[in-house]
């Protein structure tokens, strides 16, 4: 991380000839609770030691200059001409500026350089790391005194409106509220959270990246959201106070199954079951019952694969390979799905074998090398140097 910080600092100073504010904005993991956030349900994410580093300084005019170390590209605009680009990465930055302007906050332009080791588009929410990082930086540079929840909501709106993905709140929320060795159970209806310890020395979290990035992820994501909304509308005829799948239980779904489109029913059943699993998984954590926790991760994967249908052959392959290694307590796809990565909970003694066997199986079946990262649960977005 030291090296990365120095690289970003030096790029900034060389390009912009001034001293920056430096901050770290992490990628996130999610232990369980997938596709539940936009249904006002529960999730259990944490921030990781994989980070984007930002070097940023306020300008006195409305100009904006960005530099991406990862793409080695410069982008220049100003606050009155924010626009979507072919490059995509500038959109995550511009989207946040756009939201701050729309909300009426008094900001000026910025000079900014950033880069990091969160796999881009790899399911650890590199996009939220950009958006939340920029929101945090603007708040600090322009002394806006906004709280973390407000920043998370602005970052989410940037993604929804500027980038065009109707993502939920989980990624930005976890990015901003993360703590070392603790995951957060977020109640995505009331936007409150509780911390749960997750720092067992005998366990590791392993992220296995398929290396596959699919455009389908965003189109199908929005389709899933609409299916959930359709399910809610079907039940609202009987339960007028019902607002989201958060208010639904399996009995209600079963009673009215005949009135559902069968696909929509499956989607809703998954969400209801996944919400229950998050509750039970949190109880497992309090009892330090990681075997039971791991089984719930497996169940979550099956639900994502068969009911919600957002997994992919490559994700399934990684999960199956991981699950066959002794000492792996649980494994499932993580994030939106279709490509991206899996998360596995692994005993320390099994890490090497995991790496060898999962890589070999993936290489054998696909001809590709998966990127395998052992990650730690770390602090959320923070200032490194002012
Ligand atoms: C993406 C979205 C999140 C969440 C997950 C699925 O990461 O950005 O809001 O919906 O997918 O759990």
CSV table of C-alpha atoms and ligand atoms in Angstrom, one decimal:
chain,number,residue,atom,x,y,z
A,1,UNK,CA,0.0,0.0,0.0
A,2,UNK,CA,2.9,2.4,0.8
A,3,UNK,CA,4.1,2.0,-2.8
A,4,UNK,CA,0.7,2.7,-4.2
A,5,UNK,CA,0.3,5.8,-2.1
A,6,UNK,CA,3.6,7.1,-3.3
A,7,UNK,CA,2.8,6.3,-6.9
A,8,UNK,CA,-0.5,8.3,-6.7
A,9,UNK,CA,1.1,11.1,-4.9
A,10,UNK,CA,3.9,11.5,-7.4
A,11,UNK,CA,1.6,11.3,-10.4
A,12,UNK,CA,-0.5,14.1,-8.8
A,13,UNK,CA,2.4,16.3,-8.0
A,14,UNK,CA,4.0,15.9,-11.3
A,15,UNK,CA,0.9,16.7,-13.2
A,16,UNK,CA,-0.6,19.4,-11.1
A,17,UNK,CA,2.4,20.9,-9.4
A,18,UNK,CA,0.8,21.1,-5.9
A,19,UNK,CA,0.3,19.1,-2.7
A,20,UNK,CA,-2.8,16.9,-2.5
A,21,UNK,CA,-5.1,15.5,0.2
A,22,UNK,CA,-4.5,11.8,0.2
A,23,UNK,CA,-7.1,9.2,1.0
A,24,UNK,CA,-7.8,5.5,0.8
A,25,UNK,CA,-11.2,4.1,-0.4
A,26,UNK,CA,-11.6,0.3,-0.1
A,27,UNK,CA,-13.2,-2.4,-2.1
A,28,UNK,CA,-15.8,-4.3,-0.2
A,29,UNK,CA,-16.7,-7.9,0.4
A,30,UNK,CA,-20.2,-9.2,1.3
A,31,UNK,CA,-20.3,-12.3,3.4
A,32,UNK,CA,-24.0,-12.9,2.8
A,33,UNK,CA,-27.2,-11.0,1.8
A,34,UNK,CA,-27.0,-10.6,-2.0
A,35,UNK,CA,-29.6,-8.7,-4.1
A,36,UNK,CA,-31.4,-7.9,-0.8
A,37,UNK,CA,-30.3,-4.2,-0.4
A,38,UNK,CA,-32.6,-2.8,-3.1
A,39,UNK,CA,-35.4,-4.8,-1.5
A,40,UNK,CA,-34.9,-2.9,1.7
A,41,UNK,CA,-33.5,-6.0,3.3
A,42,UNK,CA,-30.3,-7.0,5.1
A,43,UNK,CA,-26.7,-7.4,4.0
A,44,UNK,CA,-23.4,-8.3,5.8
A,45,UNK,CA,-20.5,-6.5,4.0
A,46,UNK,CA,-17.2,-5.1,5.2
A,47,UNK,CA,-14.4,-2.9,3.8
A,48,UNK,CA,-11.2,-4.6,2.7
A,49,UNK,CA,-7.5,-4.0,2.5
A,50,UNK,CA,-7.9,-3.7,-1.3
A,51,UNK,CA,-8.0,0.1,-1.9
A,52,UNK,CA,-8.1,2.9,-4.3
A,53,UNK,CA,-5.8,5.8,-3.4
A,54,UNK,CA,-6.9,9.3,-4.2
A,55,UNK,CA,-4.7,12.4,-4.4
A,56,UNK,CA,-7.0,15.4,-4.7
A,57,UNK,CA,-7.0,19.2,-4.3
A,58,UNK,CA,-9.6,21.9,-4.6
A,59,UNK,CA,-9.4,24.5,-7.3
A,60,UNK,CA,-10.6,28.1,-7.1
A,61,UNK,CA,-12.3,27.9,-10.5
A,62,UNK,CA,-14.8,25.3,-11.9
A,63,UNK,CA,-12.3,23.3,-13.9
A,64,UNK,CA,-11.7,19.6,-13.2
A,65,UNK,CA,-8.7,17.6,-14.2
A,66,UNK,CA,-8.6,13.8,-13.5
A,67,UNK,CA,-5.8,11.3,-14.0
A,68,UNK,CA,-6.3,7.5,-13.8
A,69,UNK,CA,-3.1,5.7,-13.0
A,70,UNK,CA,-4.7,2.3,-13.9
A,71,UNK,CA,-5.7,3.4,-17.4
A,72,UNK,CA,-2.9,6.0,-17.8
A,73,UNK,CA,-5.5,8.5,-19.1
A,74,UNK,CA,-6.1,12.2,-18.5
A,75,UNK,CA,-9.6,13.7,-18.5
A,76,UNK,CA,-10.4,17.4,-18.4
A,77,UNK,CA,-13.8,19.0,-17.9
A,78,UNK,CA,-15.5,21.6,-15.8
A,79,UNK,CA,-18.5,21.7,-13.5
A,80,UNK,CA,-20.8,23.2,-16.2
A,81,UNK,CA,-20.0,20.6,-18.8
A,82,UNK,CA,-20.2,17.2,-17.0
A,83,UNK,CA,-21.0,14.5,-19.5
A,84,UNK,CA,-20.9,10.7,-20.0
A,85,UNK,CA,-17.8,9.4,-21.7
A,86,UNK,CA,-16.7,6.3,-23.7
A,87,UNK,CA,-13.9,5.7,-21.2
A,88,UNK,CA,-16.4,5.1,-18.4
A,89,UNK,CA,-14.1,5.7,-15.5
A,90,UNK,CA,-14.5,9.5,-15.6
A,91,UNK,CA,-18.3,9.0,-15.2
A,92,UNK,CA,-17.9,7.7,-11.7
A,93,UNK,CA,-16.1,10.8,-10.7
A,94,UNK,CA,-18.3,13.2,-12.7
A,95,UNK,CA,-21.4,11.6,-11.4
A,96,UNK,CA,-20.5,12.5,-7.8
A,97,UNK,CA,-19.7,16.1,-8.7
A,98,UNK,CA,-23.0,16.2,-10.5
A,99,UNK,CA,-24.9,15.0,-7.4
A,100,UNK,CA,-23.2,17.5,-5.2
A,101,UNK,CA,-24.1,20.3,-7.6
A,102,UNK,CA,-27.7,19.1,-7.9
A,103,UNK,CA,-28.1,19.0,-4.1
A,104,UNK,CA,-26.9,22.6,-4.0
A,105,UNK,CA,-23.6,22.1,-2.2
A,106,UNK,CA,-21.1,24.8,-2.7
A,107,UNK,CA,-18.2,23.0,-4.4
A,108,UNK,CA,-15.5,24.1,-6.9
A,109,UNK,CA,-13.5,22.2,-9.4
A,110,UNK,CA,-10.8,19.6,-8.4
A,111,UNK,CA,-7.5,18.2,-9.5
A,112,UNK,CA,-7.5,14.5,-8.9
A,113,UNK,CA,-5.3,11.5,-9.5
A,114,UNK,CA,-6.2,8.0,-8.4
A,115,UNK,CA,-5.3,4.3,-8.8
A,116,UNK,CA,-5.4,1.1,-6.8
A,117,UNK,CA,-5.6,-2.6,-6.4
A,118,UNK,CA,-9.4,-3.2,-6.2
A,119,UNK,CA,-10.0,-5.4,-9.2
A,120,UNK,CA,-11.8,-3.2,-11.7
A,121,UNK,CA,-15.4,-4.5,-12.3
A,122,UNK,CA,-14.4,-7.6,-10.4
A,123,UNK,CA,-17.3,-7.8,-7.9
A,124,UNK,CA,-15.5,-5.9,-5.0
A,125,UNK,CA,-17.3,-2.7,-6.0
A,126,UNK,CA,-14.5,-0.7,-7.5
A,127,UNK,CA,-17.1,1.7,-8.7
A,128,UNK,CA,-18.4,2.4,-5.2
A,129,UNK,CA,-14.8,2.9,-4.1
A,130,UNK,CA,-14.5,5.6,-6.7
A,131,UNK,CA,-17.8,7.3,-5.9
A,132,UNK,CA,-17.6,7.1,-2.1
A,133,UNK,CA,-13.9,8.2,-2.3
A,134,UNK,CA,-14.8,11.3,-4.3
A,135,UNK,CA,-17.8,12.1,-2.1
A,136,UNK,CA,-15.6,11.8,1.0
A,137,UNK,CA,-12.9,14.0,-0.6
A,138,UNK,CA,-15.4,16.8,-1.7
A,139,UNK,CA,-16.9,16.8,1.8
A,140,UNK,CA,-13.5,17.4,3.3
A,141,UNK,CA,-12.1,19.8,0.7
A,142,UNK,CA,-15.1,22.1,0.7
A,143,UNK,CA,-15.9,21.7,4.4
A,144,UNK,CA,-19.4,20.6,3.8
A,145,UNK,CA,-19.7,18.7,7.1
A,146,UNK,CA,-22.0,16.0,5.7
A,147,UNK,CA,-22.3,12.8,7.6
A,148,UNK,CA,-21.3,9.4,6.2
A,149,UNK,CA,-24.8,8.3,5.4
A,150,UNK,CA,-25.5,11.4,3.3
A,151,UNK,CA,-22.2,10.8,1.4
A,152,UNK,CA,-23.2,7.2,0.8
A,153,UNK,CA,-26.6,8.3,-0.6
A,154,UNK,CA,-25.0,10.9,-2.9
A,155,UNK,CA,-22.6,8.3,-4.2
A,156,UNK,CA,-25.4,5.9,-4.8
A,157,UNK,CA,-27.4,8.5,-6.7
A,158,UNK,CA,-24.4,9.2,-8.8
A,159,UNK,CA,-24.3,5.6,-9.9
A,160,UNK,CA,-28.1,5.4,-10.4
A,161,UNK,CA,-28.4,8.6,-12.4
A,162,UNK,CA,-25.1,9.4,-14.1
A,163,UNK,CA,-23.8,5.9,-14.7
A,164,UNK,CA,-27.3,4.3,-15.1
A,165,UNK,CA,-27.1,1.3,-12.8
A,166,UNK,CA,-29.9,1.1,-10.3
A,167,UNK,CA,-27.6,-0.3,-7.6
A,168,UNK,CA,-28.6,-0.4,-3.9
A,169,UNK,CA,-26.9,1.3,-1.0
A,170,UNK,CA,-24.7,-1.6,0.2
A,171,UNK,CA,-21.5,-0.9,-1.5
A,172,UNK,CA,-21.1,2.8,-0.7
A,173,UNK,CA,-22.5,2.3,2.8
A,174,UNK,CA,-19.9,-0.5,3.6
A,175,UNK,CA,-17.1,1.5,1.9
A,176,UNK,CA,-17.8,4.5,4.2
A,177,UNK,CA,-18.7,2.8,7.5
A,178,UNK,CA,-16.2,-0.1,7.4
A,179,UNK,CA,-14.0,-0.9,10.4
A,180,UNK,CA,-11.0,-3.2,10.8
A,181,UNK,CA,-12.0,-6.7,11.8
A,182,UNK,CA,-15.7,-5.9,11.8
A,183,UNK,CA,-18.5,-6.5,9.3
A,184,UNK,CA,-21.7,-4.5,9.2
A,185,UNK,CA,-25.2,-5.8,9.2
A,186,UNK,CA,-27.0,-3.1,7.3
A,187,UNK,CA,-30.7,-2.7,7.6
A,188,UNK,CA,-31.3,-1.2,4.1
A,189,UNK,CA,-34.7,0.1,4.9
A,190,UNK,CA,-33.9,2.2,7.9
A,191,UNK,CA,-30.3,2.8,6.8
A,192,UNK,CA,-28.8,1.8,10.1
A,193,UNK,CA,-26.2,-0.8,10.9
A,194,UNK,CA,-24.7,-2.9,13.7
A,195,UNK,CA,-21.1,-4.2,13.7
A,196,UNK,CA,-20.2,-7.8,14.1
A,197,UNK,CA,-16.7,-9.0,14.8
A,198,UNK,CA,-15.0,-10.9,12.0
A,199,UNK,CA,-11.4,-11.3,12.8
A,200,UNK,CA,-10.8,-14.9,13.7
A,201,UNK,CA,-7.1,-15.6,13.4
A,202,UNK,CA,-7.8,-19.2,12.1
A,203,UNK,CA,-9.9,-18.1,9.2
A,204,UNK,CA,-9.3,-16.2,6.0
A,205,UNK,CA,-11.5,-14.7,3.4
A,206,UNK,CA,-10.6,-15.5,-0.2
A,207,UNK,CA,-11.8,-13.7,-3.2
A,208,UNK,CA,-11.5,-15.6,-6.5
A,209,UNK,CA,-12.0,-13.5,-9.6
A,210,UNK,CA,-13.3,-15.2,-12.8
A,211,UNK,CA,-11.7,-12.4,-14.8
A,212,UNK,CA,-15.0,-12.2,-16.7
A,213,UNK,CA,-16.7,-8.8,-17.0
A,214,UNK,CA,-20.2,-8.9,-18.5
A,215,UNK,CA,-22.3,-6.0,-19.7
A,216,UNK,CA,-25.2,-8.3,-18.9
A,217,UNK,CA,-24.5,-7.6,-15.3
A,218,UNK,CA,-26.1,-4.2,-15.5
A,219,UNK,CA,-28.9,-4.9,-17.8
A,220,UNK,CA,-29.9,-8.1,-16.0
A,221,UNK,CA,-29.5,-6.3,-12.7
A,222,UNK,CA,-32.1,-3.7,-13.6
A,223,UNK,CA,-34.4,-6.6,-14.9
A,224,UNK,CA,-34.1,-8.3,-11.4
A,225,UNK,CA,-35.1,-5.1,-9.7
A,226,UNK,CA,-38.2,-4.8,-11.9
A,227,UNK,CA,-39.1,-8.4,-11.2
A,228,UNK,CA,-39.0,-7.8,-7.5
A,229,UNK,CA,-41.1,-4.7,-7.9
A,230,UNK,CA,-43.6,-6.7,-9.9
A,231,UNK,CA,-43.8,-9.3,-7.1
A,232,UNK,CA,-44.5,-6.5,-4.6
A,233,UNK,CA,-47.3,-5.2,-6.7
A,234,UNK,CA,-48.9,-8.6,-6.9
A,235,UNK,CA,-49.0,-8.9,-3.1
A,236,UNK,CA,-50.0,-5.3,-2.5
A,237,UNK,CA,-53.6,-6.3,-3.7
A,238,UNK,CA,-53.8,-8.3,-0.5
A,239,UNK,CA,-51.5,-6.4,1.8
A,240,UNK,CA,-52.0,-2.7,0.9
A,241,UNK,CA,-49.4,-1.6,3.5
A,242,UNK,CA,-46.7,-3.7,2.0
A,243,UNK,CA,-43.8,-1.6,0.6
A,244,UNK,CA,-41.1,-4.0,-0.5
A,245,UNK,CA,-40.0,-7.7,-0.3
A,246,UNK,CA,-38.7,-6.8,3.2
A,247,UNK,CA,-42.3,-7.0,4.3
A,248,UNK,CA,-42.9,-10.4,2.8
A,249,UNK,CA,-42.6,-13.9,4.3
A,250,UNK,CA,-42.6,-17.3,2.6
A,251,UNK,CA,-46.2,-18.1,3.8
A,252,UNK,CA,-47.5,-15.0,2.0
A,253,UNK,CA,-45.6,-16.0,-1.2
A,254,UNK,CA,-46.9,-19.5,-1.0
A,255,UNK,CA,-50.5,-18.5,-0.4
A,256,UNK,CA,-50.5,-16.4,-3.6
A,257,UNK,CA,-48.2,-18.4,-5.7
A,258,UNK,CA,-50.8,-19.1,-8.4
A,259,UNK,CA,-51.1,-15.3,-9.2
A,260,UNK,CA,-47.4,-14.9,-9.8
A,261,UNK,CA,-45.5,-15.2,-13.0
A,262,UNK,CA,-43.4,-18.3,-12.1
A,263,UNK,CA,-40.1,-16.5,-12.7
A,264,UNK,CA,-41.1,-13.5,-10.6
A,265,UNK,CA,-42.1,-15.9,-7.8
A,266,UNK,CA,-38.7,-17.6,-7.8
A,267,UNK,CA,-37.0,-14.2,-7.6
A,268,UNK,CA,-39.1,-13.2,-4.7
A,269,UNK,CA,-38.7,-16.5,-2.9
A,270,UNK,CA,-34.9,-16.1,-3.1
A,271,UNK,CA,-34.9,-12.6,-1.7
A,272,UNK,CA,-37.2,-13.6,1.2
A,273,UNK,CA,-35.0,-16.6,2.0
A,274,UNK,CA,-31.8,-14.7,1.7
A,275,UNK,CA,-33.0,-12.1,4.2
A,276,UNK,CA,-33.7,-14.9,6.6
A,277,UNK,CA,-30.2,-16.3,6.0
A,278,UNK,CA,-28.6,-13.0,6.9
A,279,UNK,CA,-30.4,-12.9,10.2
A,280,UNK,CA,-29.4,-16.5,11.0
A,281,UNK,CA,-25.8,-15.9,9.8
A,282,UNK,CA,-25.5,-13.0,12.3
A,283,UNK,CA,-26.6,-15.3,15.1
A,284,UNK,CA,-23.9,-17.8,13.9
A,285,UNK,CA,-21.3,-15.1,14.2
A,286,UNK,CA,-22.3,-14.3,17.8
A,287,UNK,CA,-22.0,-18.0,18.7
A,288,UNK,CA,-18.7,-18.2,16.7
A,289,UNK,CA,-20.3,-21.0,14.7
A,290,UNK,CA,-18.4,-20.7,11.5
A,291,UNK,CA,-19.4,-24.1,10.2
A,292,UNK,CA,-23.0,-23.1,10.3
A,293,UNK,CA,-22.1,-19.7,8.8
A,294,UNK,CA,-20.4,-21.4,5.9
A,295,UNK,CA,-23.4,-23.6,5.2
A,296,UNK,CA,-25.5,-20.5,4.8
A,297,UNK,CA,-23.0,-19.2,2.3
A,298,UNK,CA,-23.5,-22.4,0.3
A,299,UNK,CA,-27.3,-22.0,0.5
A,300,UNK,CA,-27.0,-18.4,-0.6
A,301,UNK,CA,-25.0,-19.5,-3.7
A,302,UNK,CA,-27.6,-22.2,-4.6
A,303,UNK,CA,-30.4,-19.5,-4.4
A,304,UNK,CA,-28.4,-17.1,-6.5
A,305,UNK,CA,-27.7,-19.9,-9.0
A,306,UNK,CA,-31.1,-21.5,-9.3
A,307,UNK,CA,-33.7,-19.0,-8.1
A,308,UNK,CA,-32.3,-15.6,-8.7
A,309,UNK,CA,-30.3,-16.9,-11.7
A,310,UNK,CA,-27.5,-14.4,-11.6
A,311,UNK,CA,-24.6,-16.8,-11.4
A,312,UNK,CA,-22.5,-18.0,-14.4
A,313,UNK,CA,-20.8,-21.3,-15.3
A,314,UNK,CA,-17.4,-19.7,-14.3
A,315,UNK,CA,-18.7,-18.6,-10.9
A,316,UNK,CA,-20.3,-22.0,-10.3
A,317,UNK,CA,-17.0,-23.7,-11.3
A,318,UNK,CA,-15.1,-21.6,-8.8
A,319,UNK,CA,-17.6,-22.3,-6.0
A,320,UNK,CA,-17.6,-26.1,-6.7
A,321,UNK,CA,-13.8,-26.2,-6.8
A,322,UNK,CA,-13.5,-24.3,-3.6
A,323,UNK,CA,-16.2,-26.4,-1.8
A,324,UNK,CA,-14.2,-29.6,-2.6
A,325,UNK,CA,-11.2,-28.4,-0.7
A,326,UNK,CA,-11.1,-29.6,2.9
A,327,UNK,CA,-11.0,-26.7,5.3
A,328,UNK,CA,-13.3,-24.5,3.2
A,329,UNK,CA,-16.3,-23.6,5.3
A,330,UNK,CA,-18.4,-21.9,2.7
A,331,UNK,CA,-18.2,-20.4,-0.8
A,332,UNK,CA,-20.6,-18.4,-3.0
A,333,UNK,CA,-20.7,-15.9,-5.8
A,334,UNK,CA,-20.5,-12.3,-4.5
A,335,UNK,CA,-22.0,-9.1,-5.8
A,336,UNK,CA,-24.3,-8.5,-8.8
A,337,UNK,CA,-23.3,-11.8,-10.6
A,338,UNK,CA,-22.8,-13.0,-14.2
A,339,UNK,CA,-19.0,-12.3,-13.9
A,340,UNK,CA,-16.9,-10.9,-11.1
A,341,UNK,CA,-15.9,-13.1,-8.2
A,342,UNK,CA,-16.7,-15.6,-5.5
A,343,UNK,CA,-16.0,-15.3,-1.7
A,344,UNK,CA,-14.9,-18.2,0.3
A,345,UNK,CA,-14.4,-18.7,4.0
A,346,UNK,CA,-11.3,-20.8,4.5
A,347,UNK,CA,-9.3,-22.2,7.4
A,348,UNK,CA,-5.7,-20.8,7.5
A,349,UNK,CA,-4.2,-24.2,7.1
A,350,UNK,CA,-6.2,-24.8,3.9
A,351,UNK,CA,-5.2,-21.6,2.1
A,352,UNK,CA,-2.4,-23.0,0.0
A,353,UNK,CA,-4.3,-26.0,-1.1
A,354,UNK,CA,-7.2,-23.7,-2.0
A,355,UNK,CA,-5.0,-21.6,-4.2
A,356,UNK,CA,-3.5,-24.6,-5.9
A,357,UNK,CA,-6.7,-26.6,-6.4
A,358,UNK,CA,-9.0,-23.8,-7.4
A,359,UNK,CA,-6.5,-22.3,-9.8
A,360,UNK,CA,-5.9,-25.7,-11.4
A,361,UNK,CA,-9.6,-26.6,-11.8
A,362,UNK,CA,-10.4,-23.2,-13.3
A,363,UNK,CA,-7.4,-23.3,-15.7
A,364,UNK,CA,-8.4,-26.9,-16.7
A,365,UNK,CA,-12.0,-26.0,-17.5
A,366,UNK,CA,-11.6,-22.5,-18.9
A,367,UNK,CA,-8.0,-22.1,-20.0
A,368,UNK,CA,-7.9,-19.0,-17.9
A,369,UNK,CA,-6.0,-18.2,-14.7
A,370,UNK,CA,-8.3,-16.9,-11.9
A,371,UNK,CA,-6.9,-14.1,-9.7
A,372,UNK,CA,-7.1,-15.3,-6.1
A,373,UNK,CA,-6.9,-12.7,-3.3
A,374,UNK,CA,-6.7,-13.3,0.4
A,375,UNK,CA,-8.3,-10.2,1.9
A,376,UNK,CA,-8.6,-8.7,5.3
A,377,UNK,CA,-11.5,-6.8,6.7
A,378,UNK,CA,-10.2,-3.2,7.2
A,379,UNK,CA,-11.3,0.4,7.8
A,380,UNK,CA,-13.6,2.3,5.5
A,381,UNK,CA,-12.7,5.4,3.5
A,382,UNK,CA,-10.2,7.5,5.4
A,383,UNK,CA,-7.7,10.3,5.1
A,384,UNK,CA,-4.1,9.3,4.9
A,385,UNK,CA,-2.6,12.7,4.8
A,386,UNK,CA,-4.0,16.2,4.7
B,1,LIG,C1,-24.1,-4.8,-6.7
B,1,LIG,C2,-24.9,-3.5,-6.3
B,1,LIG,C3,-25.3,-3.7,-4.8
B,1,LIG,C4,-26.0,-5.0,-4.5
B,1,LIG,C5,-25.2,-6.2,-5.1
B,1,LIG,C6,-26.0,-7.4,-5.1
B,1,LIG,O1,-22.9,-4.9,-6.0
B,1,LIG,O2,-24.1,-2.4,-6.4
B,1,LIG,O3,-26.1,-2.6,-4.5
B,1,LIG,O4,-27.3,-4.9,-5.0
B,1,LIG,O5,-24.9,-5.9,-6.5
B,1,LIG,O6,-26.1,-7.8,-3.7
